[in-house]
Amino acid sequence: PQSDPTPIFEDSSTCIKWAGGAVGGLDRAKHIDLREHFVHEAQSNKVLHLEPVDTADNVADLLTKPLLKAAFLPLRKRIMGF
């Protein structure tokens, strides 16, 4: 069994607030499929914990979106370890 929640790093403050229940409620999220409420339930059950990460430090962006060279090079350096 897991003793501590798994940290999930997220650069969207709205996502973090919504998962914690601080944004709107069911009326604001009624268009979202019930399967998408997994994160909210998992955080409530202390299975995972969303932690904010600054967009400039989000190495996942290196793999998921086109970046300008100025943003790409520091992230590549972090992920490659040099």
PDB file of N, CA, C and O in Angstrom:
ATOM      1  N   PRO A   1       0.815  -1.200   0.000  1.00  0.00           N
ATOM      2  CA  PRO A   1       0.000   0.000   0.000  1.00  0.00           C
ATOM      3  C   PRO A   1       0.859   1.264   0.000  1.00  0.00           C
ATOM      4  O   PRO A   1       1.953   1.274   0.521  1.00  0.00           O
ATOM      5  N   GLN A   2       0.294   2.285  -0.524  1.00  0.00           N
ATOM      6  CA  GLN A   2       0.963   3.563  -0.657  1.00  0.00           C
ATOM      7  C   GLN A   2       0.764   4.376   0.619  1.00  0.00           C
ATOM      8  O   GLN A   2      -0.357   4.552   1.080  1.00  0.00           O
ATOM      9  N   SER A   3       1.875   4.877   1.181  1.00  0.00           N
ATOM     10  CA  SER A   3       1.760   5.636   2.430  1.00  0.00           C
ATOM     11  C   SER A   3       1.511   7.122   2.196  1.00  0.00           C
ATOM     12  O   SER A   3       0.807   7.762   2.968  1.00  0.00           O
ATOM     13  N   ASP A   4       2.099   7.692   1.130  1.00  0.00           N
ATOM     14  CA  ASP A   4       1.936   9.116   0.827  1.00  0.00           C
ATOM     15  C   ASP A   4       1.305   9.281  -0.551  1.00  0.00           C
ATOM     16  O   ASP A   4       1.494   8.442  -1.430  1.00  0.00           O
ATOM     17  N   PRO A   5       0.595  10.384  -0.760  1.00  0.00           N
ATOM     18  CA  PRO A   5       0.028  10.628  -2.093  1.00  0.00           C
ATOM     19  C   PRO A   5       1.125  10.795  -3.143  1.00  0.00           C
ATOM     20  O   PRO A   5       2.192  11.335  -2.857  1.00  0.00           O
ATOM     21  N   THR A   6       0.864  10.339  -4.352  1.00  0.00           N
ATOM     22  CA  THR A   6       1.790  10.512  -5.465  1.00  0.00           C
ATOM     23  C   THR A   6       1.743  11.962  -5.918  1.00  0.00           C
ATOM     24  O   THR A   6       0.662  12.485  -6.204  1.00  0.00           O
ATOM     25  N   PRO A   7       2.900  12.637  -5.999  1.00  0.00           N
ATOM     26  CA  PRO A   7       2.883  14.029  -6.470  1.00  0.00           C
ATOM     27  C   PRO A   7       2.719  14.081  -7.988  1.00  0.00           C
ATOM     28  O   PRO A   7       3.363  13.341  -8.719  1.00  0.00           O
ATOM     29  N   ILE A   8       1.839  14.944  -8.436  1.00  0.00           N
ATOM     30  CA  ILE A   8       1.630  15.219  -9.852  1.00  0.00           C
ATOM     31  C   ILE A   8       1.908  16.707 -10.030  1.00  0.00           C
ATOM     32  O   ILE A   8       1.267  17.550  -9.406  1.00  0.00           O
ATOM     33  N   PHE A   9       2.878  17.029 -10.865  1.00  0.00           N
ATOM     34  CA  PHE A   9       3.251  18.428 -11.077  1.00  0.00           C
ATOM     35  C   PHE A   9       2.395  19.012 -12.198  1.00  0.00           C
ATOM     36  O   PHE A   9       2.310  18.451 -13.286  1.00  0.00           O
ATOM     37  N   GLU A  10       1.762  20.133 -11.926  1.00  0.00           N
ATOM     38  CA  GLU A  10       0.795  20.743 -12.835  1.00  0.00           C
ATOM     39  C   GLU A  10       1.086  22.229 -12.962  1.00  0.00           C
ATOM     40  O   GLU A  10       1.318  22.897 -11.958  1.00  0.00           O
ATOM     41  N   ASP A  11       1.092  22.753 -14.202  1.00  0.00           N
ATOM     42  CA  ASP A  11       1.351  24.178 -14.390  1.00  0.00           C
ATOM     43  C   ASP A  11       0.071  24.992 -14.576  1.00  0.00           C
ATOM     44  O   ASP A  11       0.129  26.191 -14.776  1.00  0.00           O
ATOM     45  N   SER A  12      -1.071  24.363 -14.469  1.00  0.00           N
ATOM     46  CA  SER A  12      -2.342  25.076 -14.591  1.00  0.00           C
ATOM     47  C   SER A  12      -2.941  25.281 -13.199  1.00  0.00           C
ATOM     48  O   SER A  12      -3.397  24.338 -12.552  1.00  0.00           O
ATOM     49  N   SER A  13      -2.948  26.538 -12.756  1.00  0.00           N
ATOM     50  CA  SER A  13      -3.495  26.818 -11.425  1.00  0.00           C
ATOM     51  C   SER A  13      -4.995  26.535 -11.379  1.00  0.00           C
ATOM     52  O   SER A  13      -5.520  26.105 -10.350  1.00  0.00           O
ATOM     53  N   THR A  14      -5.691  26.729 -12.480  1.00  0.00           N
ATOM     54  CA  THR A  14      -7.121  26.421 -12.522  1.00  0.00           C
ATOM     55  C   THR A  14      -7.365  24.934 -12.343  1.00  0.00           C
ATOM     56  O   THR A  14      -8.275  24.520 -11.620  1.00  0.00           O
ATOM     57  N   CYS A  15      -6.533  24.111 -12.966  1.00  0.00           N
ATOM     58  CA  CYS A  15      -6.658  22.663 -12.818  1.00  0.00           C
ATOM     59  C   CYS A  15      -6.462  22.254 -11.365  1.00  0.00           C
ATOM     60  O   CYS A  15      -7.214  21.441 -10.835  1.00  0.00           O
ATOM     61  N   ILE A  16      -5.459  22.828 -10.720  1.00  0.00           N
ATOM     62  CA  ILE A  16      -5.182  22.501  -9.321  1.00  0.00           C
ATOM     63  C   ILE A  16      -6.353  22.924  -8.431  1.00  0.00           C
ATOM     64  O   ILE A  16      -6.798  22.160  -7.576  1.00  0.00           O
ATOM     65  N   LYS A  17      -6.869  24.123  -8.663  1.00  0.00           N
ATOM     66  CA  LYS A  17      -7.997  24.609  -7.865  1.00  0.00           C
ATOM     67  C   LYS A  17      -9.244  23.765  -8.102  1.00  0.00           C
ATOM     68  O   LYS A  17      -9.964  23.431  -7.174  1.00  0.00           O
ATOM     69  N   TRP A  18      -9.507  23.400  -9.357  1.00  0.00           N
ATOM     70  CA  TRP A  18     -10.689  22.591  -9.680  1.00  0.00           C
ATOM     71  C   TRP A  18     -10.594  21.214  -9.024  1.00  0.00           C
ATOM     72  O   TRP A  18     -11.558  20.721  -8.461  1.00  0.00           O
ATOM     73  N   ALA A  19      -9.411  20.610  -9.088  1.00  0.00           N
ATOM     74  CA  ALA A  19      -9.235  19.281  -8.499  1.00  0.00           C
ATOM     75  C   ALA A  19      -9.442  19.318  -6.992  1.00  0.00           C
ATOM     76  O   ALA A  19      -9.898  18.350  -6.392  1.00  0.00           O
ATOM     77  N   GLY A  20      -9.115  20.451  -6.378  1.00  0.00           N
ATOM     78  CA  GLY A  20      -9.316  20.603  -4.940  1.00  0.00           C
ATOM     79  C   GLY A  20     -10.725  21.027  -4.569  1.00  0.00           C
ATOM     80  O   GLY A  20     -11.047  21.151  -3.392  1.00  0.00           O
ATOM     81  N   GLY A  21     -11.559  21.301  -5.561  1.00  0.00           N
ATOM     82  CA  GLY A  21     -12.942  21.684  -5.297  1.00  0.00           C
ATOM     83  C   GLY A  21     -13.147  23.160  -5.093  1.00  0.00           C
ATOM     84  O   GLY A  21     -14.216  23.589  -4.675  1.00  0.00           O
ATOM     85  N   ALA A  22     -12.131  23.985  -5.391  1.00  0.00           N
ATOM     86  CA  ALA A  22     -12.236  25.416  -5.126  1.00  0.00           C
ATOM     87  C   ALA A  22     -12.847  26.209  -6.279  1.00  0.00           C
ATOM     88  O   ALA A  22     -13.127  27.377  -6.129  1.00  0.00           O
ATOM     89  N   VAL A  23     -13.050  25.582  -7.440  1.00  0.00           N
ATOM     90  CA  VAL A  23     -13.602  26.303  -8.586  1.00  0.00           C
ATOM     91  C   VAL A  23     -14.991  25.772  -8.876  1.00  0.00           C
ATOM     92  O   VAL A  23     -15.163  24.585  -9.153  1.00  0.00           O
ATOM     93  N   GLY A  24     -15.970  26.651  -8.793  1.00  0.00           N
ATOM     94  CA  GLY A  24     -17.332  26.313  -9.188  1.00  0.00           C
ATOM     95  C   GLY A  24     -17.936  25.177  -8.389  1.00  0.00           C
ATOM     96  O   GLY A  24     -18.141  25.270  -7.206  1.00  0.00           O
ATOM     97  N   GLY A  25     -18.180  24.117  -9.049  1.00  0.00           N
ATOM     98  CA  GLY A  25     -18.843  22.971  -8.468  1.00  0.00           C
ATOM     99  C   GLY A  25     -19.380  22.133  -9.610  1.00  0.00           C
ATOM    100  O   GLY A  25     -18.932  22.256 -10.738  1.00  0.00           O
ATOM    101  N   LEU A  26     -20.343  21.298  -9.326  1.00  0.00           N
ATOM    102  CA  LEU A  26     -20.882  20.436 -10.367  1.00  0.00           C
ATOM    103  C   LEU A  26     -21.550  21.239 -11.485  1.00  0.00           C
ATOM    104  O   LEU A  26     -21.505  20.838 -12.639  1.00  0.00           O
ATOM    105  N   ASP A  27     -22.154  22.377 -11.140  1.00  0.00           N
ATOM    106  CA  ASP A  27     -22.800  23.162 -12.188  1.00  0.00           C
ATOM    107  C   ASP A  27     -21.789  23.738 -13.166  1.00  0.00           C
ATOM    108  O   ASP A  27     -22.059  23.863 -14.348  1.00  0.00           O
ATOM    109  N   ARG A  28     -20.569  24.069 -12.700  1.00  0.00           N
ATOM    110  CA  ARG A  28     -19.534  24.621 -13.583  1.00  0.00           C
ATOM    111  C   ARG A  28     -18.822  23.522 -14.355  1.00  0.00           C
ATOM    112  O   ARG A  28     -18.215  23.782 -15.370  1.00  0.00           O
ATOM    113  N   ALA A  29     -18.855  22.285 -13.856  1.00  0.00           N
ATOM    114  CA  ALA A  29     -18.136  21.190 -14.493  1.00  0.00           C
ATOM    115  C   ALA A  29     -19.072  20.133 -15.061  1.00  0.00           C
ATOM    116  O   ALA A  29     -18.647  19.043 -15.371  1.00  0.00           O
ATOM    117  N   LYS A  30     -20.356  20.471 -15.226  1.00  0.00           N
ATOM    118  CA  LYS A  30     -21.315  19.459 -15.652  1.00  0.00           C
ATOM    119  C   LYS A  30     -21.071  18.974 -17.073  1.00  0.00           C
ATOM    120  O   LYS A  30     -21.496  17.889 -17.435  1.00  0.00           O
ATOM    121  N   HIS A  31     -20.353  19.757 -17.881  1.00  0.00           N
ATOM    122  CA  HIS A  31     -20.055  19.342 -19.245  1.00  0.00           C
ATOM    123  C   HIS A  31     -18.885  18.356 -19.307  1.00  0.00           C
ATOM    124  O   HIS A  31     -18.623  17.775 -20.341  1.00  0.00           O
ATOM    125  N   ILE A  32     -18.200  18.153 -18.190  1.00  0.00           N
ATOM    126  CA  ILE A  32     -17.051  17.247 -18.140  1.00  0.00           C
ATOM    127  C   ILE A  32     -17.543  15.838 -17.825  1.00  0.00           C
ATOM    128  O   ILE A  32     -18.304  15.638 -16.884  1.00  0.00           O
ATOM    129  N   ASP A  33     -17.091  14.878 -18.610  1.00  0.00           N
ATOM    130  CA  ASP A  33     -17.475  13.474 -18.434  1.00  0.00           C
ATOM    131  C   ASP A  33     -17.114  13.018 -17.017  1.00  0.00           C
ATOM    132  O   ASP A  33     -16.080  13.407 -16.469  1.00  0.00           O
ATOM    133  N   LEU A  34     -17.953  12.195 -16.421  1.00  0.00           N
ATOM    134  CA  LEU A  34     -17.709  11.720 -15.055  1.00  0.00           C
ATOM    135  C   LEU A  34     -16.366  11.033 -14.897  1.00  0.00           C
ATOM    136  O   LEU A  34     -15.758  11.077 -13.839  1.00  0.00           O
ATOM    137  N   ARG A  35     -15.868  10.394 -15.962  1.00  0.00           N
ATOM    138  CA  ARG A  35     -14.558   9.740 -15.866  1.00  0.00           C
ATOM    139  C   ARG A  35     -13.449  10.750 -15.613  1.00  0.00           C
ATOM    140  O   ARG A  35     -12.409  10.417 -15.085  1.00  0.00           O
ATOM    141  N   GLU A  36     -13.687  12.007 -15.976  1.00  0.00           N
ATOM    142  CA  GLU A  36     -12.675  13.045 -15.793  1.00  0.00           C
ATOM    143  C   GLU A  36     -12.614  13.528 -14.343  1.00  0.00           C
ATOM    144  O   GLU A  36     -11.729  14.277 -13.980  1.00  0.00           O
ATOM    145  N   HIS A  37     -13.566  13.130 -13.523  1.00  0.00           N
ATOM    146  CA  HIS A  37     -13.556  13.515 -12.111  1.00  0.00           C
ATOM    147  C   HIS A  37     -12.602  12.646 -11.297  1.00  0.00           C
ATOM    148  O   HIS A  37     -12.502  12.802 -10.084  1.00  0.00           O
ATOM    149  N   PHE A  38     -11.903  11.748 -11.950  1.00  0.00           N
ATOM    150  CA  PHE A  38     -10.961  10.851 -11.282  1.00  0.00           C
ATOM    151  C   PHE A  38      -9.936  11.620 -10.467  1.00  0.00           C
ATOM    152  O   PHE A  38      -9.638  11.262  -9.329  1.00  0.00           O
ATOM    153  N   VAL A  39      -9.379  12.684 -11.020  1.00  0.00           N
ATOM    154  CA  VAL A  39      -8.335  13.443 -10.320  1.00  0.00           C
ATOM    155  C   VAL A  39      -8.886  14.047  -9.037  1.00  0.00           C
ATOM    156  O   VAL A  39      -8.242  13.982  -7.990  1.00  0.00           O
ATOM    157  N   HIS A  40     -10.084  14.619  -9.109  1.00  0.00           N
ATOM    158  CA  HIS A  40     -10.698  15.207  -7.908  1.00  0.00           C
ATOM    159  C   HIS A  40     -10.897  14.136  -6.836  1.00  0.00           C
ATOM    160  O   HIS A  40     -10.555  14.334  -5.670  1.00  0.00           O
ATOM    161  N   GLU A  41     -11.417  12.981  -7.235  1.00  0.00           N
ATOM    162  CA  GLU A  41     -11.648  11.900  -6.281  1.00  0.00           C
ATOM    163  C   GLU A  41     -10.340  11.342  -5.738  1.00  0.00           C
ATOM    164  O   GLU A  41     -10.225  11.072  -4.537  1.00  0.00           O
ATOM    165  N   ALA A  42      -9.345  11.177  -6.603  1.00  0.00           N
ATOM    166  CA  ALA A  42      -8.053  10.641  -6.161  1.00  0.00           C
ATOM    167  C   ALA A  42      -7.364  11.596  -5.190  1.00  0.00           C
ATOM    168  O   ALA A  42      -6.734  11.163  -4.226  1.00  0.00           O
ATOM    169  N   GLN A  43      -7.503  12.897  -5.431  1.00  0.00           N
ATOM    170  CA  GLN A  43      -6.906  13.867  -4.507  1.00  0.00           C
ATOM    171  C   GLN A  43      -7.673  13.861  -3.183  1.00  0.00           C
ATOM    172  O   GLN A  43      -7.059  13.920  -2.117  1.00  0.00           O
ATOM    173  N   SER A  44      -8.992  13.752  -3.234  1.00  0.00           N
ATOM    174  CA  SER A  44      -9.794  13.694  -2.010  1.00  0.00           C
ATOM    175  C   SER A  44      -9.467  12.452  -1.182  1.00  0.00           C
ATOM    176  O   SER A  44      -9.465  12.491   0.039  1.00  0.00           O
ATOM    177  N   ASN A  45      -9.161  11.353  -1.873  1.00  0.00           N
ATOM    178  CA  ASN A  45      -8.815  10.095  -1.202  1.00  0.00           C
ATOM    179  C   ASN A  45      -7.336   9.984  -0.870  1.00  0.00           C
ATOM    180  O   ASN A  45      -6.878   8.928  -0.422  1.00  0.00           O
ATOM    181  N   LYS A  46      -6.589  11.054  -1.106  1.00  0.00           N
ATOM    182  CA  LYS A  46      -5.153  11.135  -0.808  1.00  0.00           C
ATOM    183  C   LYS A  46      -4.332  10.075  -1.547  1.00  0.00           C
ATOM    184  O   LYS A  46      -3.346   9.562  -1.041  1.00  0.00           O
ATOM    185  N   VAL A  47      -4.764   9.773  -2.780  1.00  0.00           N
ATOM    186  CA  VAL A  47      -4.004   8.873  -3.647  1.00  0.00           C
ATOM    187  C   VAL A  47      -2.963   9.676  -4.419  1.00  0.00           C
ATOM    188  O   VAL A  47      -1.862   9.207  -4.662  1.00  0.00           O
ATOM    189  N   LEU A  48      -3.325  10.906  -4.786  1.00  0.00           N
ATOM    190  CA  LEU A  48      -2.382  11.792  -5.457  1.00  0.00           C
ATOM    191  C   LEU A  48      -2.530  13.203  -4.925  1.00  0.00           C
ATOM    192  O   LEU A  48      -3.505  13.537  -4.259  1.00  0.00           O
ATOM    193  N   HIS A  49      -1.518  14.012  -5.207  1.00  0.00           N
ATOM    194  CA  HIS A  49      -1.513  15.403  -4.770  1.00  0.00           C
ATOM    195  C   HIS A  49      -0.984  16.246  -5.923  1.00  0.00           C
ATOM    196  O   HIS A  49       0.100  15.976  -6.441  1.00  0.00           O
ATOM    197  N   LEU A  50      -1.755  17.238  -6.358  1.00  0.00           N
ATOM    198  CA  LEU A  50      -1.310  18.127  -7.420  1.00  0.00           C
ATOM    199  C   LEU A  50      -0.434  19.214  -6.830  1.00  0.00           C
ATOM    200  O   LEU A  50      -0.824  19.894  -5.879  1.00  0.00           O
ATOM    201  N   GLU A  51       0.766  19.354  -7.390  1.00  0.00           N
ATOM    202  CA  GLU A  51       1.703  20.374  -6.933  1.00  0.00           C
ATOM    203  C   GLU A  51       1.975  21.340  -8.073  1.00  0.00           C
ATOM    204  O   GLU A  51       2.220  20.918  -9.200  1.00  0.00           O
ATOM    205  N   PRO A  52       1.937  22.638  -7.781  1.00  0.00           N
ATOM    206  CA  PRO A  52       2.191  23.610  -8.849  1.00  0.00           C
ATOM    207  C   PRO A  52       3.646  23.607  -9.288  1.00  0.00           C
ATOM    208  O   PRO A  52       4.557  23.419  -8.482  1.00  0.00           O
ATOM    209  N   VAL A  53       3.846  23.775 -10.585  1.00  0.00           N
ATOM    210  CA  VAL A  53       5.180  23.930 -11.152  1.00  0.00           C
ATOM    211  C   VAL A  53       5.104  25.106 -12.120  1.00  0.00           C
ATOM    212  O   VAL A  53       4.128  25.260 -12.856  1.00  0.00           O
ATOM    213  N   ASP A  54       6.099  25.959 -12.086  1.00  0.00           N
ATOM    214  CA  ASP A  54       6.141  27.107 -12.970  1.00  0.00           C
ATOM    215  C   ASP A  54       6.258  26.626 -14.416  1.00  0.00           C
ATOM    216  O   ASP A  54       6.968  25.666 -14.703  1.00  0.00           O
ATOM    217  N   THR A  55       5.574  27.272 -15.321  1.00  0.00           N
ATOM    218  CA  THR A  55       5.598  26.869 -16.724  1.00  0.00           C
ATOM    219  C   THR A  55       7.015  26.835 -17.266  1.00  0.00           C
ATOM    220  O   THR A  55       7.367  25.945 -18.044  1.00  0.00           O
ATOM    221  N   ALA A  56       7.868  27.747 -16.836  1.00  0.00           N
ATOM    222  CA  ALA A  56       9.249  27.774 -17.313  1.00  0.00           C
ATOM    223  C   ALA A  56      10.049  26.565 -16.836  1.00  0.00           C
ATOM    224  O   ALA A  56      11.069  26.219 -17.429  1.00  0.00           O
ATOM    225  N   ASP A  57       9.603  25.907 -15.777  1.00  0.00           N
ATOM    226  CA  ASP A  57      10.310  24.745 -15.224  1.00  0.00           C
ATOM    227  C   ASP A  57       9.642  23.421 -15.576  1.00  0.00           C
ATOM    228  O   ASP A  57      10.065  22.371 -15.109  1.00  0.00           O
ATOM    229  N   ASN A  58       8.597  23.458 -16.385  1.00  0.00           N
ATOM    230  CA  ASN A  58       7.841  22.255 -16.704  1.00  0.00           C
ATOM    231  C   ASN A  58       8.515  21.497 -17.856  1.00  0.00           C
ATOM    232  O   ASN A  58       8.291  21.802 -19.023  1.00  0.00           O
ATOM    233  N   VAL A  59       9.324  20.495 -17.525  1.00  0.00           N
ATOM    234  CA  VAL A  59      10.057  19.757 -18.557  1.00  0.00           C
ATOM    235  C   VAL A  59       9.130  18.959 -19.467  1.00  0.00           C
ATOM    236  O   VAL A  59       9.512  18.607 -20.584  1.00  0.00           O
ATOM    237  N   ALA A  60       7.902  18.699 -19.045  1.00  0.00           N
ATOM    238  CA  ALA A  60       6.948  17.996 -19.909  1.00  0.00           C
ATOM    239  C   ALA A  60       6.646  18.816 -21.160  1.00  0.00           C
ATOM    240  O   ALA A  60       6.368  18.249 -22.217  1.00  0.00           O
ATOM    241  N   ASP A  61       6.734  20.147 -21.065  1.00  0.00           N
ATOM    242  CA  ASP A  61       6.490  20.996 -22.232  1.00  0.00           C
ATOM    243  C   ASP A  61       7.476  20.684 -23.356  1.00  0.00           C
ATOM    244  O   ASP A  61       7.143  20.835 -24.526  1.00  0.00           O
ATOM    245  N   LEU A  62       8.659  20.239 -22.998  1.00  0.00           N
ATOM    246  CA  LEU A  62       9.676  19.890 -23.991  1.00  0.00           C
ATOM    247  C   LEU A  62       9.175  18.780 -24.911  1.00  0.00           C
ATOM    248  O   LEU A  62       9.515  18.741 -26.089  1.00  0.00           O
ATOM    249  N   LEU A  63       8.344  17.900 -24.374  1.00  0.00           N
ATOM    250  CA  LEU A  63       7.863  16.749 -25.130  1.00  0.00           C
ATOM    251  C   LEU A  63       6.461  16.938 -25.698  1.00  0.00           C
ATOM    252  O   LEU A  63       5.996  16.104 -26.476  1.00  0.00           O
ATOM    253  N   THR A  64       5.766  17.996 -25.299  1.00  0.00           N
ATOM    254  CA  THR A  64       4.362  18.111 -25.673  1.00  0.00           C
ATOM    255  C   THR A  64       4.003  19.321 -26.515  1.00  0.00           C
ATOM    256  O   THR A  64       2.876  19.395 -26.997  1.00  0.00           O
ATOM    257  N   LYS A  65       4.919  20.277 -26.685  1.00  0.00           N
ATOM    258  CA  LYS A  65       4.574  21.463 -27.480  1.00  0.00           C
ATOM    259  C   LYS A  65       5.820  22.062 -28.118  1.00  0.00           C
ATOM    260  O   LYS A  65       6.929  21.875 -27.619  1.00  0.00           O
ATOM    261  N   PRO A  66       5.624  22.769 -29.214  1.00  0.00           N
ATOM    262  CA  PRO A  66       6.776  23.439 -29.839  1.00  0.00           C
ATOM    263  C   PRO A  66       7.220  24.610 -28.963  1.00  0.00           C
ATOM    264  O   PRO A  66       6.395  25.374 -28.464  1.00  0.00           O
ATOM    265  N   LEU A  67       8.524  24.725 -28.769  1.00  0.00           N
ATOM    266  CA  LEU A  67       9.060  25.789 -27.926  1.00  0.00           C
ATOM    267  C   LEU A  67      10.075  26.611 -28.712  1.00  0.00           C
ATOM    268  O   LEU A  67      10.752  26.094 -29.602  1.00  0.00           O
ATOM    269  N   LEU A  68      10.184  27.860 -28.341  1.00  0.00           N
ATOM    270  CA  LEU A  68      11.254  28.687 -28.896  1.00  0.00           C
ATOM    271  C   LEU A  68      12.584  28.187 -28.332  1.00  0.00           C
ATOM    272  O   LEU A  68      12.641  27.574 -27.269  1.00  0.00           O
ATOM    273  N   LYS A  69      13.647  28.472 -29.045  1.00  0.00           N
ATOM    274  CA  LYS A  69      14.973  27.996 -28.655  1.00  0.00           C
ATOM    275  C   LYS A  69      15.327  28.431 -27.231  1.00  0.00           C
ATOM    276  O   LYS A  69      15.914  27.661 -26.465  1.00  0.00           O
ATOM    277  N   ALA A  70      14.939  29.654 -26.858  1.00  0.00           N
ATOM    278  CA  ALA A  70      15.259  30.179 -25.523  1.00  0.00           C
ATOM    279  C   ALA A  70      14.600  29.355 -24.418  1.00  0.00           C
ATOM    280  O   ALA A  70      15.143  29.225 -23.320  1.00  0.00           O
ATOM    281  N   ALA A  71      13.440  28.792 -24.674  1.00  0.00           N
ATOM    282  CA  ALA A  71      12.765  27.940 -23.694  1.00  0.00           C
ATOM    283  C   ALA A  71      13.214  26.488 -23.825  1.00  0.00           C
ATOM    284  O   ALA A  71      13.313  25.763 -22.835  1.00  0.00           O
ATOM    285  N   PHE A  72      13.487  26.059 -25.059  1.00  0.00           N
ATOM    286  CA  PHE A  72      13.862  24.678 -25.328  1.00  0.00           C
ATOM    287  C   PHE A  72      15.204  24.291 -24.706  1.00  0.00           C
ATOM    288  O   PHE A  72      15.321  23.233 -24.062  1.00  0.00           O
ATOM    289  N   LEU A  73      16.219  25.123 -24.878  1.00  0.00           N
ATOM    290  CA  LEU A  73      17.580  24.764 -24.440  1.00  0.00           C
ATOM    291  C   LEU A  73      17.703  24.519 -22.937  1.00  0.00           C
ATOM    292  O   LEU A  73      18.287  23.510 -22.526  1.00  0.00           O
ATOM    293  N   PRO A  74      17.162  25.384 -22.067  1.00  0.00           N
ATOM    294  CA  PRO A  74      17.268  25.096 -20.625  1.00  0.00           C
ATOM    295  C   PRO A  74      16.531  23.819 -20.212  1.00  0.00           C
ATOM    296  O   PRO A  74      17.014  23.059 -19.372  1.00  0.00           O
ATOM    297  N   LEU A  75      15.361  23.564 -20.826  1.00  0.00           N
ATOM    298  CA  LEU A  75      14.616  22.351 -20.492  1.00  0.00           C
ATOM    299  C   LEU A  75      15.356  21.112 -20.986  1.00  0.00           C
ATOM    300  O   LEU A  75      15.407  20.091 -20.298  1.00  0.00           O
ATOM    301  N   ARG A  76      15.946  21.203 -22.172  1.00  0.00           N
ATOM    302  CA  ARG A  76      16.726  20.071 -22.690  1.00  0.00           C
ATOM    303  C   ARG A  76      17.914  19.792 -21.768  1.00  0.00           C
ATOM    304  O   ARG A  76      18.227  18.652 -21.473  1.00  0.00           O
ATOM    305  N   LYS A  77      18.541  20.845 -21.289  1.00  0.00           N
ATOM    306  CA  LYS A  77      19.687  20.694 -20.383  1.00  0.00           C
ATOM    307  C   LYS A  77      19.252  19.968 -19.093  1.00  0.00           C
ATOM    308  O   LYS A  77      19.955  19.090 -18.617  1.00  0.00           O
ATOM    309  N   ARG A  78      18.099  20.345 -18.564  1.00  0.00           N
ATOM    310  CA  ARG A  78      17.597  19.701 -17.335  1.00  0.00           C
ATOM    311  C   ARG A  78      17.266  18.236 -17.551  1.00  0.00           C
ATOM    312  O   ARG A  78      17.583  17.389 -16.734  1.00  0.00           O
ATOM    313  N   ILE A  79      16.616  17.919 -18.674  1.00  0.00           N
ATOM    314  CA  ILE A  79      16.168  16.551 -18.894  1.00  0.00           C
ATOM    315  C   ILE A  79      17.325  15.629 -19.294  1.00  0.00           C
ATOM    316  O   ILE A  79      17.313  14.453 -18.984  1.00  0.00           O
ATOM    317  N   MET A  80      18.340  16.182 -19.954  1.00  0.00           N
ATOM    318  CA  MET A  80      19.489  15.396 -20.392  1.00  0.00           C
ATOM    319  C   MET A  80      20.583  15.329 -19.329  1.00  0.00           C
ATOM    320  O   MET A  80      21.487  14.520 -19.437  1.00  0.00           O
ATOM    321  N   GLY A  81      20.515  16.197 -18.332  1.00  0.00           N
ATOM    322  CA  GLY A  81      21.479  16.161 -17.246  1.00  0.00           C
ATOM    323  C   GLY A  81      22.822  16.777 -17.557  1.00  0.00           C
ATOM    324  O   GLY A  81      23.829  16.447 -16.951  1.00  0.00           O
ATOM    325  N   PHE A  82      22.870  17.725 -18.509  1.00  0.00           N
ATOM    326  CA  PHE A  82      24.141  18.419 -18.787  1.00  0.00           C
ATOM    327  C   PHE A  82      23.913  19.887 -19.001  1.00  0.00           C
ATOM    328  O   PHE A  82      22.850  20.372 -19.072  1.00  0.00           O
TER     329      PHE A  82
END
